[in-house]
Amino acid sequence: MLFQPAIIALLLASAVSVLLLLAATPYAWQLVHRWDIASGSELQLRLERRTYLMSTLLSFVFATQLVALLLFVFNADKMAVMFVGAMCAVGTLNANAYGFPALLAQIAVFFMAAVWLVLNHADSRAYDYPLVRVKYRLLMGILPFVVLAFTLQLMYFLNLKADIITSCCGSLFSSDAQTLVADASALPPQQGLWLFYTALLTVIAVAVLHARKLRAAYVVAAASAAAFVAALTGILSFVSLYVYEHPHHHCPFCLLKPEYDYQGYWLYLPLFAATAAGLSVGVIQPFARVPSLAAVVPQMSRRLAWIAALGFAFFAAVATFMVADSNLILLKD
Amino acid sequence: MKTWIAKQKALIDFTLSSLARRKLKNLGLLLVYTIIVFLLASVMLYTHALRHEAAQVLKSSPEVIVQRLVAGRHDLIPPGYLEKLGRIRGVQSKEGRLWGYFYDNVVSANYTLMAPSSASHDFGQVADGKIVIGAAVARERGLAPGNLISFRSYTGKLFIFTVAAVLPHEAELVSADLLLLSETDFRSFFDIPAGYYNDIALSVANPQEVRNIAGKISETLPDARIILREEVLRTYESIFNWREGIVLVLLSGSILAFAIFAWEKASGLSAEEKREIGILKAIGWETGDVLKMKFWEGALVSLAAFLLGYVAAYLHVFHFSAALFEPVLKGWSVLYPRFELVPVVDGFQIATLFFFTVFPYTVATIVPIWRAAITDPDAVMRG
């Protein structure tokens, strides 16, 4: 089922990203191994010039990956009409074995891309390109994931078959194939609630602490990752129930649908932004010791910590509002 | 933050005036860019509107249709089938339908003839000897209410009807070639004995029950073909998406050509432009600043082309009925309905379009822009 505009667009974006990254890899290799800022040789001059191209190119590719994640989820949601039993993205992604792995790979690429962009920004703030080696090593580390995401996407879309009418007998050949992963895997609401608020309050507290005192950077990163998982678990186990006002509807994607006023975007956009910022706090921390970054890193990590704290706080507030605003009574004291 | 915004504003300002200095070259690029966006956006808007229309039309169609198959071909429903179906839980109503196709030599077109059931129409039951006609039929045969029209039926007998009414233009997408007549007239016109029907329509209130009901019907009537509305909808969705995809793939040649064109434009810097960049760098601009300026240049051109192209496509599709793509995307028929599409725009579509146009443009221009940005001031000025 390749001939769908959004699928073509997604595959185009992924394929071009992979190609650009592959083309950049030999140069990245050269940069990692031959870079010597103290040298005035012609090679070094060429390399310095090339870093401009590389960082522009990579910023572009990674920015594309951020948008592609959104488009991927949106597309999965839109395609639900074409599959028997699929009401939203869950059904579409379950249509074959590659759907959810493709989504997870795309999410992983999203966070790596975000972290890389932050590093790149830090590097461009210093005068002597202190992070060139780190950046391009990291790039070579990210490349396999981008390739993996592309492959999974390709496999997913190639193996999709829309259930359309067959001429012999309409309904009987298209079997109902929905499996409700979400329903089975959701935590009981009470535990979900605990986990959700504990993780979020922790990460907000740690991020604020870091923003004010510049301490515990790695804890911020770890807490952000944990809060991300806890937040998704919380959405599955109780937030979605309150939004749908239905005790058994755990879907994390239906939130994005117009029927629910696109409420999901208020949750997911701050959540992803905050998590990316939180992770970046930890990633740039080791470079605070680099002399030319000594002033830059604390300033940036302060800012990132604020973004993380505010993002998580906003997310928690939105989720709390959704629960408070709902007519569903799930837990009785 | 404030200084950052001020810097970007100054850069945009500079970029705009630099674009204005090379009007012809940039207008050429803008034109081609706009045309590309226009073509792709037309295809997308048009298929999207068709899809929307199909979904709207199908909203009021019955949830389940039961046909009978004999030797794999569609056959009449014999008497007793309606009773055999009996009461199925969840089915709100069921009725036998009478409809058929008739080829009219005069206009070389097929009509759809139907005997409406009592409640299903605004016109109610059509009286014997009367006929209600679709707008396209009225147009082709030059008919107005009160006129007489005659058809020679497949049995060879001549039938004369009085036109009672013309169906409203708004419903033309579904009723362009429709003729409505009374059940008695219909049966004698096609020589269908009493008690026989073309198919059975069931209406079901709960969408989740539809599949169970279909299963039950296929147990009671093993020779039945059961068509569900959701399946028709799904098929339409697939077909329109597929057509849209095919057209986009065909147009991908032009996207590629456009990317090459953009590459050429961006790499073929004139001596004057080179000198400009050289001077900028000599007075203290960094490579990064030149890149930023070029980025704004690309963003401004893209934005302008995107807006212009999209608005033009909107006008093309919703005011000029997509004259360019109609034959491919809509399908064709002698009595094709004339209809105006309801404008539908959604963000998803715009995002997809963005990937098809701005993305290739940006990819194509990154390397040439970088080449321009690393120009050495002394090399330019000496040359």
PDB file of C-alpha atoms in Angstrom, chain A residues 28-256:
ATOM      1  CA  ALA A  28      32.141  12.653   9.746  1.00  0.00           C
ATOM      2  CA  TRP A  29      34.732   9.888   9.979  1.00  0.00           C
ATOM      3  CA  GLN A  30      37.366  12.202   8.567  1.00  0.00           C
ATOM      4  CA  LEU A  31      36.347  14.967  10.953  1.00  0.00           C
ATOM      5  CA  VAL A  32      36.588  12.677  13.956  1.00  0.00           C
ATOM      6  CA  HIS A  33      40.011  11.395  13.019  1.00  0.00           C
ATOM      7  CA  ARG A  34      41.773  14.297  11.366  1.00  0.00           C
ATOM      8  CA  TRP A  35      40.385  17.225  13.318  1.00  0.00           C
ATOM      9  CA  ASP A  36      43.085  19.346  14.892  1.00  0.00           C
ATOM     10  CA  ILE A  37      42.039  22.835  15.824  1.00  0.00           C
ATOM     11  CA  ALA A  38      45.617  23.887  16.525  1.00  0.00           C
ATOM     12  CA  SER A  39      46.762  23.063  13.020  1.00  0.00           C
ATOM     13  CA  GLY A  40      46.746  25.598  10.215  1.00  0.00           C
ATOM     14  CA  SER A  41      46.991  23.046   7.452  1.00  0.00           C
ATOM     15  CA  GLU A  42      44.899  23.147   4.334  1.00  0.00           C
ATOM     16  CA  LEU A  43      43.091  19.988   5.381  1.00  0.00           C
ATOM     17  CA  GLN A  44      42.069  21.532   8.687  1.00  0.00           C
ATOM     18  CA  LEU A  45      40.793  24.599   6.866  1.00  0.00           C
ATOM     19  CA  ARG A  46      38.740  22.396   4.587  1.00  0.00           C
ATOM     20  CA  LEU A  47      37.396  20.464   7.541  1.00  0.00           C
ATOM     21  CA  GLU A  48      36.442  23.651   9.332  1.00  0.00           C
ATOM     22  CA  ARG A  49      34.519  24.775   6.313  1.00  0.00           C
ATOM     23  CA  ARG A  50      32.889  21.416   5.997  1.00  0.00           C
ATOM     24  CA  THR A  51      31.579  21.522   9.554  1.00  0.00           C
ATOM     25  CA  TYR A  52      29.277  24.306   8.445  1.00  0.00           C
ATOM     26  CA  LEU A  53      27.776  22.104   5.764  1.00  0.00           C
ATOM     27  CA  MET A  54      27.567  19.153   8.081  1.00  0.00           C
ATOM     28  CA  SER A  55      25.870  20.919  10.913  1.00  0.00           C
ATOM     29  CA  THR A  56      23.377  22.613   8.581  1.00  0.00           C
ATOM     30  CA  LEU A  57      22.639  19.340   6.845  1.00  0.00           C
ATOM     31  CA  LEU A  58      22.261  17.405  10.051  1.00  0.00           C
ATOM     32  CA  SER A  59      20.163  20.062  11.728  1.00  0.00           C
ATOM     33  CA  PHE A  60      17.887  19.842   8.732  1.00  0.00           C
ATOM     34  CA  VAL A  61      17.738  16.039   8.753  1.00  0.00           C
ATOM     35  CA  PHE A  62      17.058  15.885  12.455  1.00  0.00           C
ATOM     36  CA  ALA A  63      14.475  18.626  12.320  1.00  0.00           C
ATOM     37  CA  THR A  64      12.797  16.557   9.599  1.00  0.00           C
ATOM     38  CA  GLN A  65      12.783  13.549  11.895  1.00  0.00           C
ATOM     39  CA  LEU A  66      11.009  15.532  14.584  1.00  0.00           C
ATOM     40  CA  VAL A  67       8.225  16.473  12.173  1.00  0.00           C
ATOM     41  CA  ALA A  68       8.137  12.979  10.682  1.00  0.00           C
ATOM     42  CA  LEU A  69       7.184  11.498  14.045  1.00  0.00           C
ATOM     43  CA  LEU A  70       4.114  13.710  14.172  1.00  0.00           C
ATOM     44  CA  LEU A  71       3.187  12.888  10.604  1.00  0.00           C
ATOM     45  CA  PHE A  72       3.639   9.180  11.233  1.00  0.00           C
ATOM     46  CA  VAL A  73       1.212   9.120  14.142  1.00  0.00           C
ATOM     47  CA  PHE A  74      -1.220  11.367  12.328  1.00  0.00           C
ATOM     48  CA  ASN A  75      -1.093   9.162   9.271  1.00  0.00           C
ATOM     49  CA  ALA A  76      -1.661   6.006  11.291  1.00  0.00           C
ATOM     50  CA  ASP A  77      -4.708   7.631  12.784  1.00  0.00           C
ATOM     51  CA  LYS A  78      -6.070   8.691   9.410  1.00  0.00           C
ATOM     52  CA  MET A  79      -5.623   5.288   7.846  1.00  0.00           C
ATOM     53  CA  ALA A  80      -7.794   3.597  10.472  1.00  0.00           C
ATOM     54  CA  VAL A  81     -10.811   3.816   8.151  1.00  0.00           C
ATOM     55  CA  MET A  82      -9.175   1.357   5.811  1.00  0.00           C
ATOM     56  CA  PHE A  83      -8.793  -1.556   8.190  1.00  0.00           C
ATOM     57  CA  VAL A  84     -11.465  -3.741   9.645  1.00  0.00           C
ATOM     58  CA  GLY A  85     -11.843  -3.203  13.348  1.00  0.00           C
ATOM     59  CA  ALA A  86      -9.342  -0.336  13.471  1.00  0.00           C
ATOM     60  CA  MET A  87     -10.844   2.683  15.176  1.00  0.00           C
ATOM     61  CA  CYS A  88      -7.668   4.722  15.524  1.00  0.00           C
ATOM     62  CA  ALA A  89      -3.897   4.505  15.253  1.00  0.00           C
ATOM     63  CA  VAL A  90      -3.675   1.442  17.503  1.00  0.00           C
ATOM     64  CA  GLY A  91      -5.598  -0.637  15.013  1.00  0.00           C
ATOM     65  CA  THR A  92      -3.562   0.649  12.099  1.00  0.00           C
ATOM     66  CA  LEU A  93      -0.246   0.078  13.824  1.00  0.00           C
ATOM     67  CA  ASN A  94      -1.385  -3.405  14.775  1.00  0.00           C
ATOM     68  CA  ALA A  95      -2.240  -4.206  11.186  1.00  0.00           C
ATOM     69  CA  ASN A  96       1.104  -5.938  10.924  1.00  0.00           C
ATOM     70  CA  ALA A  97       4.047  -6.746  13.143  1.00  0.00           C
ATOM     71  CA  TYR A  98       6.126  -3.746  12.067  1.00  0.00           C
ATOM     72  CA  GLY A  99       3.753  -0.969  13.116  1.00  0.00           C
ATOM     73  CA  PHE A 100       4.647  -0.500  16.742  1.00  0.00           C
ATOM     74  CA  PRO A 101       8.381  -1.199  16.298  1.00  0.00           C
ATOM     75  CA  ALA A 102       8.396   1.472  13.595  1.00  0.00           C
ATOM     76  CA  LEU A 103       6.727   3.937  15.949  1.00  0.00           C
ATOM     77  CA  LEU A 104       9.122   3.136  18.790  1.00  0.00           C
ATOM     78  CA  ALA A 105      12.133   3.468  16.497  1.00  0.00           C
ATOM     79  CA  GLN A 106      10.812   6.803  15.302  1.00  0.00           C
ATOM     80  CA  ILE A 107      10.396   7.986  18.892  1.00  0.00           C
ATOM     81  CA  ALA A 108      13.943   6.860  19.696  1.00  0.00           C
ATOM     82  CA  VAL A 109      15.264   8.742  16.666  1.00  0.00           C
ATOM     83  CA  PHE A 110      13.261  11.749  17.792  1.00  0.00           C
ATOM     84  CA  PHE A 111      15.014  11.928  21.151  1.00  0.00           C
ATOM     85  CA  MET A 112      18.458  11.250  19.717  1.00  0.00           C
ATOM     86  CA  ALA A 113      17.912  13.913  17.098  1.00  0.00           C
ATOM     87  CA  ALA A 114      16.785  16.392  19.747  1.00  0.00           C
ATOM     88  CA  VAL A 115      19.841  15.685  21.889  1.00  0.00           C
ATOM     89  CA  TRP A 116      22.124  16.030  18.898  1.00  0.00           C
ATOM     90  CA  LEU A 117      20.578  19.375  18.017  1.00  0.00           C
ATOM     91  CA  VAL A 118      21.197  20.619  21.562  1.00  0.00           C
ATOM     92  CA  LEU A 119      24.833  19.498  21.408  1.00  0.00           C
ATOM     93  CA  ASN A 120      25.218  21.179  18.057  1.00  0.00           C
ATOM     94  CA  HIS A 121      23.817  24.374  19.494  1.00  0.00           C
ATOM     95  CA  ALA A 122      26.246  24.234  22.400  1.00  0.00           C
ATOM     96  CA  ASP A 123      29.113  23.641  20.014  1.00  0.00           C
ATOM     97  CA  SER A 124      28.184  26.616  17.865  1.00  0.00           C
ATOM     98  CA  ARG A 125      28.196  28.867  20.936  1.00  0.00           C
ATOM     99  CA  ALA A 126      31.879  28.212  21.664  1.00  0.00           C
ATOM    100  CA  TYR A 127      34.642  29.749  19.581  1.00  0.00           C
ATOM    101  CA  ASP A 128      36.841  26.682  19.134  1.00  0.00           C
ATOM    102  CA  TYR A 129      34.423  23.919  18.075  1.00  0.00           C
ATOM    103  CA  PRO A 130      35.072  21.873  21.218  1.00  0.00           C
ATOM    104  CA  LEU A 131      32.417  19.269  20.498  1.00  0.00           C
ATOM    105  CA  VAL A 132      33.225  18.433  16.889  1.00  0.00           C
ATOM    106  CA  ARG A 133      34.498  14.954  17.678  1.00  0.00           C
ATOM    107  CA  VAL A 134      31.674  14.166  20.082  1.00  0.00           C
ATOM    108  CA  LYS A 135      29.060  15.412  17.666  1.00  0.00           C
ATOM    109  CA  TYR A 136      30.216  13.360  14.739  1.00  0.00           C
ATOM    110  CA  ARG A 137      30.844  10.254  16.783  1.00  0.00           C
ATOM    111  CA  LEU A 138      27.318  10.604  18.041  1.00  0.00           C
ATOM    112  CA  LEU A 139      26.133  11.027  14.487  1.00  0.00           C
ATOM    113  CA  MET A 140      27.693   7.722  13.524  1.00  0.00           C
ATOM    114  CA  GLY A 141      25.937   6.223  16.537  1.00  0.00           C
ATOM    115  CA  ILE A 142      22.563   7.617  15.505  1.00  0.00           C
ATOM    116  CA  LEU A 143      22.857   6.521  11.888  1.00  0.00           C
ATOM    117  CA  PRO A 144      21.994   2.841  12.507  1.00  0.00           C
ATOM    118  CA  PHE A 145      18.822   3.911  14.322  1.00  0.00           C
ATOM    119  CA  VAL A 146      17.744   6.164  11.475  1.00  0.00           C
ATOM    120  CA  VAL A 147      18.375   3.321   9.048  1.00  0.00           C
ATOM    121  CA  LEU A 148      16.461   0.970  11.335  1.00  0.00           C
ATOM    122  CA  ALA A 149      13.534   3.403  11.591  1.00  0.00           C
ATOM    123  CA  PHE A 150      13.463   3.730   7.824  1.00  0.00           C
ATOM    124  CA  THR A 151      13.592  -0.034   7.284  1.00  0.00           C
ATOM    125  CA  LEU A 152      10.835  -0.687   9.798  1.00  0.00           C
ATOM    126  CA  GLN A 153       8.689   2.000   8.223  1.00  0.00           C
ATOM    127  CA  LEU A 154       9.261   0.573   4.783  1.00  0.00           C
ATOM    128  CA  MET A 155       8.428  -2.951   5.933  1.00  0.00           C
ATOM    129  CA  TYR A 156       5.369  -1.673   7.727  1.00  0.00           C
ATOM    130  CA  PHE A 157       3.984   0.160   4.737  1.00  0.00           C
ATOM    131  CA  LEU A 158       4.922  -2.566   2.256  1.00  0.00           C
ATOM    132  CA  ASN A 159       3.053  -5.145   4.300  1.00  0.00           C
ATOM    133  CA  LEU A 160      -0.072  -3.096   4.765  1.00  0.00           C
ATOM    134  CA  LYS A 161      -3.078  -4.340   2.904  1.00  0.00           C
ATOM    135  CA  ALA A 162      -6.257  -2.375   3.057  1.00  0.00           C
ATOM    136  CA  ASP A 163      -9.380  -4.466   3.571  1.00  0.00           C
ATOM    137  CA  ILE A 164     -11.312  -3.631   0.482  1.00  0.00           C
ATOM    138  CA  ILE A 165     -14.336  -5.337  -0.965  1.00  0.00           C
ATOM    139  CA  THR A 166     -13.640  -8.511  -2.837  1.00  0.00           C
ATOM    140  CA  SER A 167     -15.994  -9.199  -5.689  1.00  0.00           C
ATOM    141  CA  CYS A 168     -17.168 -12.605  -4.502  1.00  0.00           C
ATOM    142  CA  CYS A 169     -18.495 -11.922  -1.064  1.00  0.00           C
ATOM    143  CA  GLY A 170     -18.139  -8.670   0.707  1.00  0.00           C
ATOM    144  CA  SER A 171     -17.711  -8.976   4.397  1.00  0.00           C
ATOM    145  CA  LEU A 172     -16.612 -12.508   5.032  1.00  0.00           C
ATOM    146  CA  PHE A 173     -13.051 -12.348   3.863  1.00  0.00           C
ATOM    147  CA  SER A 174     -12.040  -9.429   5.930  1.00  0.00           C
ATOM    148  CA  SER A 175     -11.689 -10.883   9.376  1.00  0.00           C
ATOM    149  CA  ASP A 176     -11.735  -8.830  12.491  1.00  0.00           C
ATOM    150  CA  ALA A 177      -8.089  -8.598  13.450  1.00  0.00           C
ATOM    151  CA  GLN A 178      -8.028  -6.114  16.290  1.00  0.00           C
ATOM    152  CA  THR A 179      -6.055  -6.998  19.347  1.00  0.00           C
ATOM    153  CA  LEU A 180      -6.338  -4.664  22.237  1.00  0.00           C
ATOM    154  CA  VAL A 181      -2.786  -4.382  23.472  1.00  0.00           C
ATOM    155  CA  ALA A 182      -3.646  -1.270  25.391  1.00  0.00           C
ATOM    156  CA  ASP A 183      -6.410  -2.840  27.408  1.00  0.00           C
ATOM    157  CA  ALA A 184      -4.340  -5.773  28.561  1.00  0.00           C
ATOM    158  CA  SER A 185      -1.171  -3.887  29.337  1.00  0.00           C
ATOM    159  CA  ALA A 186      -2.685  -1.024  31.268  1.00  0.00           C
ATOM    160  CA  LEU A 187      -1.935  -0.716  34.941  1.00  0.00           C
ATOM    161  CA  PRO A 188      -4.823  -0.533  37.411  1.00  0.00           C
ATOM    162  CA  PRO A 189      -5.747   3.155  37.714  1.00  0.00           C
ATOM    163  CA  GLN A 190      -4.832   3.473  41.385  1.00  0.00           C
ATOM    164  CA  GLN A 191      -1.230   2.367  40.890  1.00  0.00           C
ATOM    165  CA  GLY A 192      -1.031   4.287  37.640  1.00  0.00           C
ATOM    166  CA  LEU A 193      -2.089   7.423  39.473  1.00  0.00           C
ATOM    167  CA  TRP A 194       0.600   6.988  42.114  1.00  0.00           C
ATOM    168  CA  LEU A 195       3.346   6.270  39.636  1.00  0.00           C
ATOM    169  CA  PHE A 196       2.287   9.129  37.415  1.00  0.00           C
ATOM    170  CA  TYR A 197       2.271  11.852  40.041  1.00  0.00           C
ATOM    171  CA  THR A 198       5.312  10.591  41.934  1.00  0.00           C
ATOM    172  CA  ALA A 199       7.433  10.506  38.799  1.00  0.00           C
ATOM    173  CA  LEU A 200       6.218  13.876  37.572  1.00  0.00           C
ATOM    174  CA  LEU A 201       6.646  15.642  40.911  1.00  0.00           C
ATOM    175  CA  THR A 202      10.111  14.147  41.261  1.00  0.00           C
ATOM    176  CA  VAL A 203      11.257  15.271  37.853  1.00  0.00           C
ATOM    177  CA  ILE A 204       9.819  18.756  38.313  1.00  0.00           C
ATOM    178  CA  ALA A 205      11.512  19.095  41.704  1.00  0.00           C
ATOM    179  CA  VAL A 206      14.861  17.857  40.394  1.00  0.00           C
ATOM    180  CA  ALA A 207      14.702  20.052  37.317  1.00  0.00           C
ATOM    181  CA  VAL A 208      13.885  23.145  39.373  1.00  0.00           C
ATOM    182  CA  LEU A 209      16.703  22.282  41.749  1.00  0.00           C
ATOM    183  CA  HIS A 210      19.075  21.997  38.822  1.00  0.00           C
ATOM    184  CA  ALA A 211      17.866  25.216  37.279  1.00  0.00           C
ATOM    185  CA  ARG A 212      18.513  27.087  40.523  1.00  0.00           C
ATOM    186  CA  LYS A 213      21.564  25.358  41.960  1.00  0.00           C
ATOM    187  CA  LEU A 214      23.001  23.599  38.892  1.00  0.00           C
ATOM    188  CA  ARG A 215      23.121  20.312  40.708  1.00  0.00           C
ATOM    189  CA  ALA A 216      22.175  16.744  39.856  1.00  0.00           C
ATOM    190  CA  ALA A 217      22.222  17.061  36.068  1.00  0.00           C
ATOM    191  CA  TYR A 218      22.333  13.328  35.468  1.00  0.00           C
ATOM    192  CA  VAL A 219      19.469  12.825  37.886  1.00  0.00           C
ATOM    193  CA  VAL A 220      17.422  15.256  35.805  1.00  0.00           C
ATOM    194  CA  ALA A 221      18.086  13.189  32.690  1.00  0.00           C
ATOM    195  CA  ALA A 222      17.280   9.908  34.401  1.00  0.00           C
ATOM    196  CA  ALA A 223      14.182  11.345  36.050  1.00  0.00           C
ATOM    197  CA  SER A 224      13.026  12.722  32.690  1.00  0.00           C
ATOM    198  CA  ALA A 225      13.327   9.337  31.037  1.00  0.00           C
ATOM    199  CA  ALA A 226      11.503   7.723  33.948  1.00  0.00           C
ATOM    200  CA  ALA A 227       8.832  10.418  33.933  1.00  0.00           C
ATOM    201  CA  PHE A 228       8.324   9.906  30.201  1.00  0.00           C
ATOM    202  CA  VAL A 229       7.595   6.227  30.740  1.00  0.00           C
ATOM    203  CA  ALA A 230       5.464   6.945  33.799  1.00  0.00           C
ATOM    204  CA  ALA A 231       3.537   9.601  31.902  1.00  0.00           C
ATOM    205  CA  LEU A 232       2.749   7.231  29.051  1.00  0.00           C
ATOM    206  CA  THR A 233       1.746   4.548  31.541  1.00  0.00           C
ATOM    207  CA  GLY A 234      -0.441   7.083  33.301  1.00  0.00           C
ATOM    208  CA  ILE A 235      -2.114   8.080  30.045  1.00  0.00           C
ATOM    209  CA  LEU A 236      -2.805   4.423  29.329  1.00  0.00           C
ATOM    210  CA  SER A 237      -4.013   3.542  32.770  1.00  0.00           C
ATOM    211  CA  PHE A 238      -6.216   6.446  33.815  1.00  0.00           C
ATOM    212  CA  VAL A 239      -5.949   9.754  31.905  1.00  0.00           C
ATOM    213  CA  SER A 240      -7.449   8.245  28.760  1.00  0.00           C
ATOM    214  CA  LEU A 241     -10.267   6.684  30.759  1.00  0.00           C
ATOM    215  CA  TYR A 242     -11.224  10.061  32.158  1.00  0.00           C
ATOM    216  CA  VAL A 243     -11.055  11.747  28.784  1.00  0.00           C
ATOM    217  CA  TYR A 244     -13.214   9.154  27.069  1.00  0.00           C
ATOM    218  CA  GLU A 245     -15.387   8.774  30.157  1.00  0.00           C
ATOM    219  CA  HIS A 246     -15.346   5.062  29.616  1.00  0.00           C
ATOM    220  CA  PRO A 247     -13.809   2.594  32.092  1.00  0.00           C
ATOM    221  CA  HIS A 248     -12.268   0.308  29.468  1.00  0.00           C
ATOM    222  CA  HIS A 249     -11.036   2.565  26.713  1.00  0.00           C
ATOM    223  CA  HIS A 250      -7.282   2.887  27.232  1.00  0.00           C
ATOM    224  CA  CYS A 251      -6.206   4.103  23.829  1.00  0.00           C
ATOM    225  CA  PRO A 252      -3.384   6.663  23.850  1.00  0.00           C
ATOM    226  CA  PHE A 253      -4.052   7.723  20.259  1.00  0.00           C
ATOM    227  CA  CYS A 254      -7.776   8.478  20.250  1.00  0.00           C
ATOM    228  CA  LEU A 255      -6.878  11.525  22.356  1.00  0.00           C
ATOM    229  CA  LEU A 256      -5.494  13.050  19.187  1.00  0.00           C
TER     230      LEU A 256
END
